[in-house]
Coordinates of C-alpha atoms and ligand atoms in Angstrom, one line a residue:
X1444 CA -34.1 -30.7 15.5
X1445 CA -34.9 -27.1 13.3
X1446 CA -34.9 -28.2 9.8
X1447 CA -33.5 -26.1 7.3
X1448 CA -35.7 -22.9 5.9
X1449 CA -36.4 -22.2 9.7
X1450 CA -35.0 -19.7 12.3
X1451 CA -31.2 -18.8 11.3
X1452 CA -31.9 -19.8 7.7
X1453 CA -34.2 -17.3 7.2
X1454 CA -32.1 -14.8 8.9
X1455 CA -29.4 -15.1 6.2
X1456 CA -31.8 -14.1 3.7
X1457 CA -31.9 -10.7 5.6
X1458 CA -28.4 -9.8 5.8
X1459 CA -26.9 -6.3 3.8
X1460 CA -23.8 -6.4 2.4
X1461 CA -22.3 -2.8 1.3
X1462 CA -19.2 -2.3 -0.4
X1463 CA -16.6 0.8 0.2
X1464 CA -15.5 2.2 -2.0
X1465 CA -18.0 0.8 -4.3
X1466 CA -15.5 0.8 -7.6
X1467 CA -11.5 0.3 -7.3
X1468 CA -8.8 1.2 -9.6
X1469 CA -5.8 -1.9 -9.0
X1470 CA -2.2 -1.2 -9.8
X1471 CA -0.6 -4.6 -10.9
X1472 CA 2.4 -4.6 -9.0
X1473 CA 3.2 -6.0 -5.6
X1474 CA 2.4 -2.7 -3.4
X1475 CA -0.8 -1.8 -6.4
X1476 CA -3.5 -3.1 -4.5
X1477 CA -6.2 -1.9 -2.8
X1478 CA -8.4 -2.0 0.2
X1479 CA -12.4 -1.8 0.5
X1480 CA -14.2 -2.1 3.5
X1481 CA -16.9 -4.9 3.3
X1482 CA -19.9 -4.3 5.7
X1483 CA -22.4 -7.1 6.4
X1484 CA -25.1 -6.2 9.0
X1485 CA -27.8 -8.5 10.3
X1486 CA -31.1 -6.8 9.6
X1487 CA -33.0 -9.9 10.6
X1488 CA -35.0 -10.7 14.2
X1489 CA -32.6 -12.9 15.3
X1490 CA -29.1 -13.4 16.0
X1491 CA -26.9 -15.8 13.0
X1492 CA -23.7 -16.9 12.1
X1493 CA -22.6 -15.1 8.6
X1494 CA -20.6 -16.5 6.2
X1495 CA -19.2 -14.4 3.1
X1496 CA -18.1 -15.9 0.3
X1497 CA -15.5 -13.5 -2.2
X1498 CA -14.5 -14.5 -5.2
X1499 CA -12.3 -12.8 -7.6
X1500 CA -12.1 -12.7 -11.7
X1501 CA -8.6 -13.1 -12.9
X1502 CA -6.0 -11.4 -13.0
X1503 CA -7.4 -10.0 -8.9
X1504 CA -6.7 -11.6 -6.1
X1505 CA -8.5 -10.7 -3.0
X1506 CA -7.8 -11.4 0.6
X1507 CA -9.3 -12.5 2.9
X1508 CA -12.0 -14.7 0.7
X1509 CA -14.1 -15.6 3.4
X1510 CA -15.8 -13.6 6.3
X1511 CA -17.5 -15.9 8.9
X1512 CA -18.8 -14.3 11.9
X1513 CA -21.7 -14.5 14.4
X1514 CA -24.0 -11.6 13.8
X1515 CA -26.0 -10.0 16.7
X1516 CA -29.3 -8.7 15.7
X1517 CA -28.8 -4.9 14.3
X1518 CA -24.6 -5.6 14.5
X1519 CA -22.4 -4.6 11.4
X1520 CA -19.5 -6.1 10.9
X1521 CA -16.4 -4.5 8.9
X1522 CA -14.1 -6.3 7.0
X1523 CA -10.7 -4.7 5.4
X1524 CA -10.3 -6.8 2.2
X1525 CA -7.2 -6.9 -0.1
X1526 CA -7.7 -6.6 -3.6
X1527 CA -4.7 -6.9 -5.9
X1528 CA -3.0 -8.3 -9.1
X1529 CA 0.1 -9.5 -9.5
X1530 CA 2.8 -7.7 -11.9
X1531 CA 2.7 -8.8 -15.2
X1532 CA -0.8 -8.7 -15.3
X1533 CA -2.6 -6.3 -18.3
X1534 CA -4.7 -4.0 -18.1
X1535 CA -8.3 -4.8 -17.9
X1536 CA -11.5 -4.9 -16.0
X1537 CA -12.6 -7.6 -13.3
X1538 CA -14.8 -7.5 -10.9
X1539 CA -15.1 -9.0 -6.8
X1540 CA -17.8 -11.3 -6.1
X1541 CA -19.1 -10.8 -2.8
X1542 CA -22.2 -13.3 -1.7
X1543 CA -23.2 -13.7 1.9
X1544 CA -25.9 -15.4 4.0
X1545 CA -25.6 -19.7 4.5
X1546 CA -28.3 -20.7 1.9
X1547 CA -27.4 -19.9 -1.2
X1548 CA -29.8 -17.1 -1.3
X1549 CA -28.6 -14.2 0.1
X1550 CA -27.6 -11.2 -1.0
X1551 CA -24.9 -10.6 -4.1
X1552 CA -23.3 -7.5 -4.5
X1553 CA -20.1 -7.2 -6.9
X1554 CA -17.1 -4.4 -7.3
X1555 CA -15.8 -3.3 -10.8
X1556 CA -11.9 -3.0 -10.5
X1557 CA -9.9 -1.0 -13.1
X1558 CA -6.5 -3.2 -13.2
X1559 CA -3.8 -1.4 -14.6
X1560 CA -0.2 -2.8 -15.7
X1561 CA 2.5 -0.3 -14.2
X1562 CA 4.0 2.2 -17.1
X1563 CA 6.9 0.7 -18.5
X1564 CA 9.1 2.2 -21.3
X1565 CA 11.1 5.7 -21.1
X1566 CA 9.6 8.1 -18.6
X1567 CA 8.2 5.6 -16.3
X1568 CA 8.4 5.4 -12.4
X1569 CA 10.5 2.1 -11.6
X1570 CA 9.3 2.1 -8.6
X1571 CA 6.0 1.2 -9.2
X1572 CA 6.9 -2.5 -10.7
X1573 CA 9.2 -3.1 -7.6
X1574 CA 8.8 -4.7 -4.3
X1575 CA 9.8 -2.7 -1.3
X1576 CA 11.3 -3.1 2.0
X1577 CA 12.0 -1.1 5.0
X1578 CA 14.2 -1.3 8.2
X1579 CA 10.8 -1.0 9.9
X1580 CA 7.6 -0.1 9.4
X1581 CA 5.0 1.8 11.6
X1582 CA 1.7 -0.9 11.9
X1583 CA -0.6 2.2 10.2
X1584 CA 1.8 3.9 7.8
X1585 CA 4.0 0.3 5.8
X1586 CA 6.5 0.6 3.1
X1587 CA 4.1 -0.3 0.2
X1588 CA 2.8 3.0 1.1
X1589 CA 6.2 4.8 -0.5
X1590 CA 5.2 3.2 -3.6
X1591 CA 1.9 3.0 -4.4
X1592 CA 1.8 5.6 -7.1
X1593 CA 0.1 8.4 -5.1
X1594 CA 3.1 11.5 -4.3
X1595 CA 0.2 13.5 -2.9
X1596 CA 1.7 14.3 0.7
X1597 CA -2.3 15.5 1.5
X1598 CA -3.2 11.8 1.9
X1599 CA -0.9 10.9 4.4
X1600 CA -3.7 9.8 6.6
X1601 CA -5.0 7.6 4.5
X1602 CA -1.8 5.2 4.3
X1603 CA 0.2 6.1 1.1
X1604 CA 3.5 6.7 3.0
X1605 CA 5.5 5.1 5.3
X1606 CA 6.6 5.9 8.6
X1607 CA 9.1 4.0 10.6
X1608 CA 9.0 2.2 14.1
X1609 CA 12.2 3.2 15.5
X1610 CA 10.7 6.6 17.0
X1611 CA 14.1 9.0 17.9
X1612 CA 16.6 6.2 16.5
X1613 CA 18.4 6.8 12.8
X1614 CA 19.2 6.0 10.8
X1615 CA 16.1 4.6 8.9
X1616 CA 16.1 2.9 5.3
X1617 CA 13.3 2.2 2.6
X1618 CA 15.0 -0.1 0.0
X1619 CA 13.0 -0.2 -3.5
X1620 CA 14.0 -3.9 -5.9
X1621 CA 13.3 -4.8 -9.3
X1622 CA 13.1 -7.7 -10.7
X1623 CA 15.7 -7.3 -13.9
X1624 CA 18.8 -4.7 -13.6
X1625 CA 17.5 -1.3 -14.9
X1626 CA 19.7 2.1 -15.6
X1627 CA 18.7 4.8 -13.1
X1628 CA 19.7 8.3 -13.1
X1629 CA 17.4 10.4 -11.1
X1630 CA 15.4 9.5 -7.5
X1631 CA 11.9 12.0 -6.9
X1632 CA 11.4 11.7 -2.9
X1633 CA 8.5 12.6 -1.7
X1634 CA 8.7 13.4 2.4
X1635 CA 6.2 15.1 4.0
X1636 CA 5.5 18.5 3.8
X1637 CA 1.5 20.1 4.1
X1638 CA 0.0 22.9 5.8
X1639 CA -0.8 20.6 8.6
X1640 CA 2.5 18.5 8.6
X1641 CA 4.5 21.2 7.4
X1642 CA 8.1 20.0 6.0
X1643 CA 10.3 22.5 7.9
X1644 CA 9.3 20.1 10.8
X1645 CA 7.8 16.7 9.3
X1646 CA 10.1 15.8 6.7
X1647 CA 13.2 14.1 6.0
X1648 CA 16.0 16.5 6.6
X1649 CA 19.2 14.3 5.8
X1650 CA 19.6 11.1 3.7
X1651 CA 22.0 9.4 1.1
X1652 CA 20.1 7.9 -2.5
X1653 CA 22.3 4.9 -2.7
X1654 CA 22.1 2.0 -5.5
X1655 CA 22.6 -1.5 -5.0
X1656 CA 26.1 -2.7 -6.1
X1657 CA 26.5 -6.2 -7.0
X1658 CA 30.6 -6.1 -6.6
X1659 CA 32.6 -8.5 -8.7
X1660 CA 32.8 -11.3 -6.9
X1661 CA 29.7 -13.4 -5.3
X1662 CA 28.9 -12.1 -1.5
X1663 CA 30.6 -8.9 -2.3
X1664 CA 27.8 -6.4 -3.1
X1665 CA 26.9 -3.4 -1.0
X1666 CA 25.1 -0.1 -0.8
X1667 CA 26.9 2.4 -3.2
X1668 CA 25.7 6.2 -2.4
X1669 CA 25.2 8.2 -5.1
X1670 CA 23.4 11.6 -4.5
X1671 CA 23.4 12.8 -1.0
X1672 CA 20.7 15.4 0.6
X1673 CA 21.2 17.9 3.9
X1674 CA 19.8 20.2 5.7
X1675 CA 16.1 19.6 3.7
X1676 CA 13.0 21.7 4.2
X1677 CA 10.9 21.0 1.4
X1678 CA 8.7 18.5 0.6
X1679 CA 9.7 17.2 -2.6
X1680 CA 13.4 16.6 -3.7
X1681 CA 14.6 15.3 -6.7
X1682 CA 18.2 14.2 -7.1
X1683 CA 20.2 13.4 -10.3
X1684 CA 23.6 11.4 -11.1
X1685 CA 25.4 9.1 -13.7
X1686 CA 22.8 6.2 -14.7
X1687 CA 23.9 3.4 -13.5
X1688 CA 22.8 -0.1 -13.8
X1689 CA 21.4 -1.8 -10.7
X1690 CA 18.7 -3.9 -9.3
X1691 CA 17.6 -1.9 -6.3
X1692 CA 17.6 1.8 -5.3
X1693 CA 17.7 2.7 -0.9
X1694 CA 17.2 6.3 0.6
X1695 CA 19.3 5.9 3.9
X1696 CA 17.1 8.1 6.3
X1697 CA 19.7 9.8 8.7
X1698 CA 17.7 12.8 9.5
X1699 CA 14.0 14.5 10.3
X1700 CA 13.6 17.9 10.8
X1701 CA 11.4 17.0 14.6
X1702 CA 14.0 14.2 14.6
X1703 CA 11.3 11.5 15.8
X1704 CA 10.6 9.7 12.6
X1705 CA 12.2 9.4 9.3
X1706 CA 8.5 9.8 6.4
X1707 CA 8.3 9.0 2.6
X1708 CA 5.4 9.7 1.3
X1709 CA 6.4 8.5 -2.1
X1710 CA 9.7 7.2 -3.8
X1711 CA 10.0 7.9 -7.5
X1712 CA 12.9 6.3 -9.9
X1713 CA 13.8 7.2 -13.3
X1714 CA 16.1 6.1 -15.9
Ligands
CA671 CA1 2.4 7.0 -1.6

């Protein structure tokens, strides 16, 4: 029987662990974290069987917290790992721990993350403290995406929107809830609209801002529309009405301009 310090033990010592991007800046809020792509590669002689331990400082979670994976000689394997903080969190800097290799003395490398509490008083986006649902979402472009605090239409690519599933069908909805009743009075959507996804052809063309109405009696709320959009071809509308009180804000989706899918690349909500 190999004893320990032979073979594959020694092969954990020569594993590399990179980190992408090597700093991250966390929104504390349930669609505020980020991703980073951890790389381990097996620069030993032999073949081994990884294991990566991550460990996060409070207030960040990460998932997953463990990579274990047998390692060809030469392979790199890529791991998408979740790092968030959940909302009430303050701001603050914490860092990811990520260790590798089976005995304790492999390599350590560690990511500083900015966390940052979402803006609260007068002024600030309520979207970003809320949690977000959608009647469907496209696997590469989820609803999280329509709030994540990036309104830059350029990085659709990179996952800050969402796109639905239901390719041709409307209508579409993207529903935005807080977790206390707040007084809104204007909705910022951002659809898409750049020189490569122009909005005369990519973004939403038709759709109703509609606030959540909790009715008088129990069981009797419904969706109460408030502003109401047609005939769009830009990529940024912003509509206004009397504040009202509610606990969630919805843009029913009824039209694109390619009428495929309904796209927000951001959803904005004031008081
Ligand atoms: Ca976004």
């Amino acid at each position: 029987m190999a004893s320990a310090g032979a073979g594959n033990a020694r092969a954990g010592d020569n594993l590399t662990l990179t980190a992408t991007p090597t700093t991250l800046n966390v929104l504390a809020a349930p669609c505020g974290g980020r991703k980073v792509d951890v790389a381990v590669r097996n620069d030993s002689s032999q073949p081994t069987y990884a294991d990566v331990l991550l460990t996060a400082e409070a207030p960040l979670r990460v998932t997953p917290d463990v990579i274990s994976s047998y390692l060809p000689v030469g392979y790199t394997l890529h791991t998408p790992v979740q790092v968030s903080a959940p909302l009430g969190s303050v701001d603050s800097d914490a860092k990811v721990t990520i260790r590798a290799g089976r005995t304790g003395r492999g390599p350590q490398i560690s990511v500083p993350v900015v966390v940052k509490a979402p803006p609260s008083g007068p002024g600030a986006n309520l979207a970003l403290s809320a949690t977000v649902s959608a009647s469907s979402s496209h696997a590469n472009f989820p609803a999280c995406g329509a709030i994540d605090g990036d309104n830059n239409p350029e990085d659709w690519l990179v996952a800050t929107g969402w796109n639905d599933a239901t390719r041709l069908i409307f209508p579409d909805w993207l529903a935005a809830t807080f977790t206390q009743p707040h007084q809104v009075s204007r909705v910022d959507l951002y659809s898409l609209g750049t020189a490569r996804y122009p909005a005369d052809r990519n973004a939403l063309r038709d759709w109703d801002v509609q606030v959540w109405d909790a009715g008088a009696n129990a069981g009797s709320g419904d969706w109460r529309t408030v502003a109401s959009v047609r005939g769009n071809t830009v990529a940024m509308v912003s509509s206004t009405f009397d504040p009202v009180s509610t606990t969630a804000v919805r843009i029913l989706a009824l039209a694109s301009n390619d009428a495929t899918y309904s796209r927000i690349v951001e959803l904005e909500i004031y008081e």
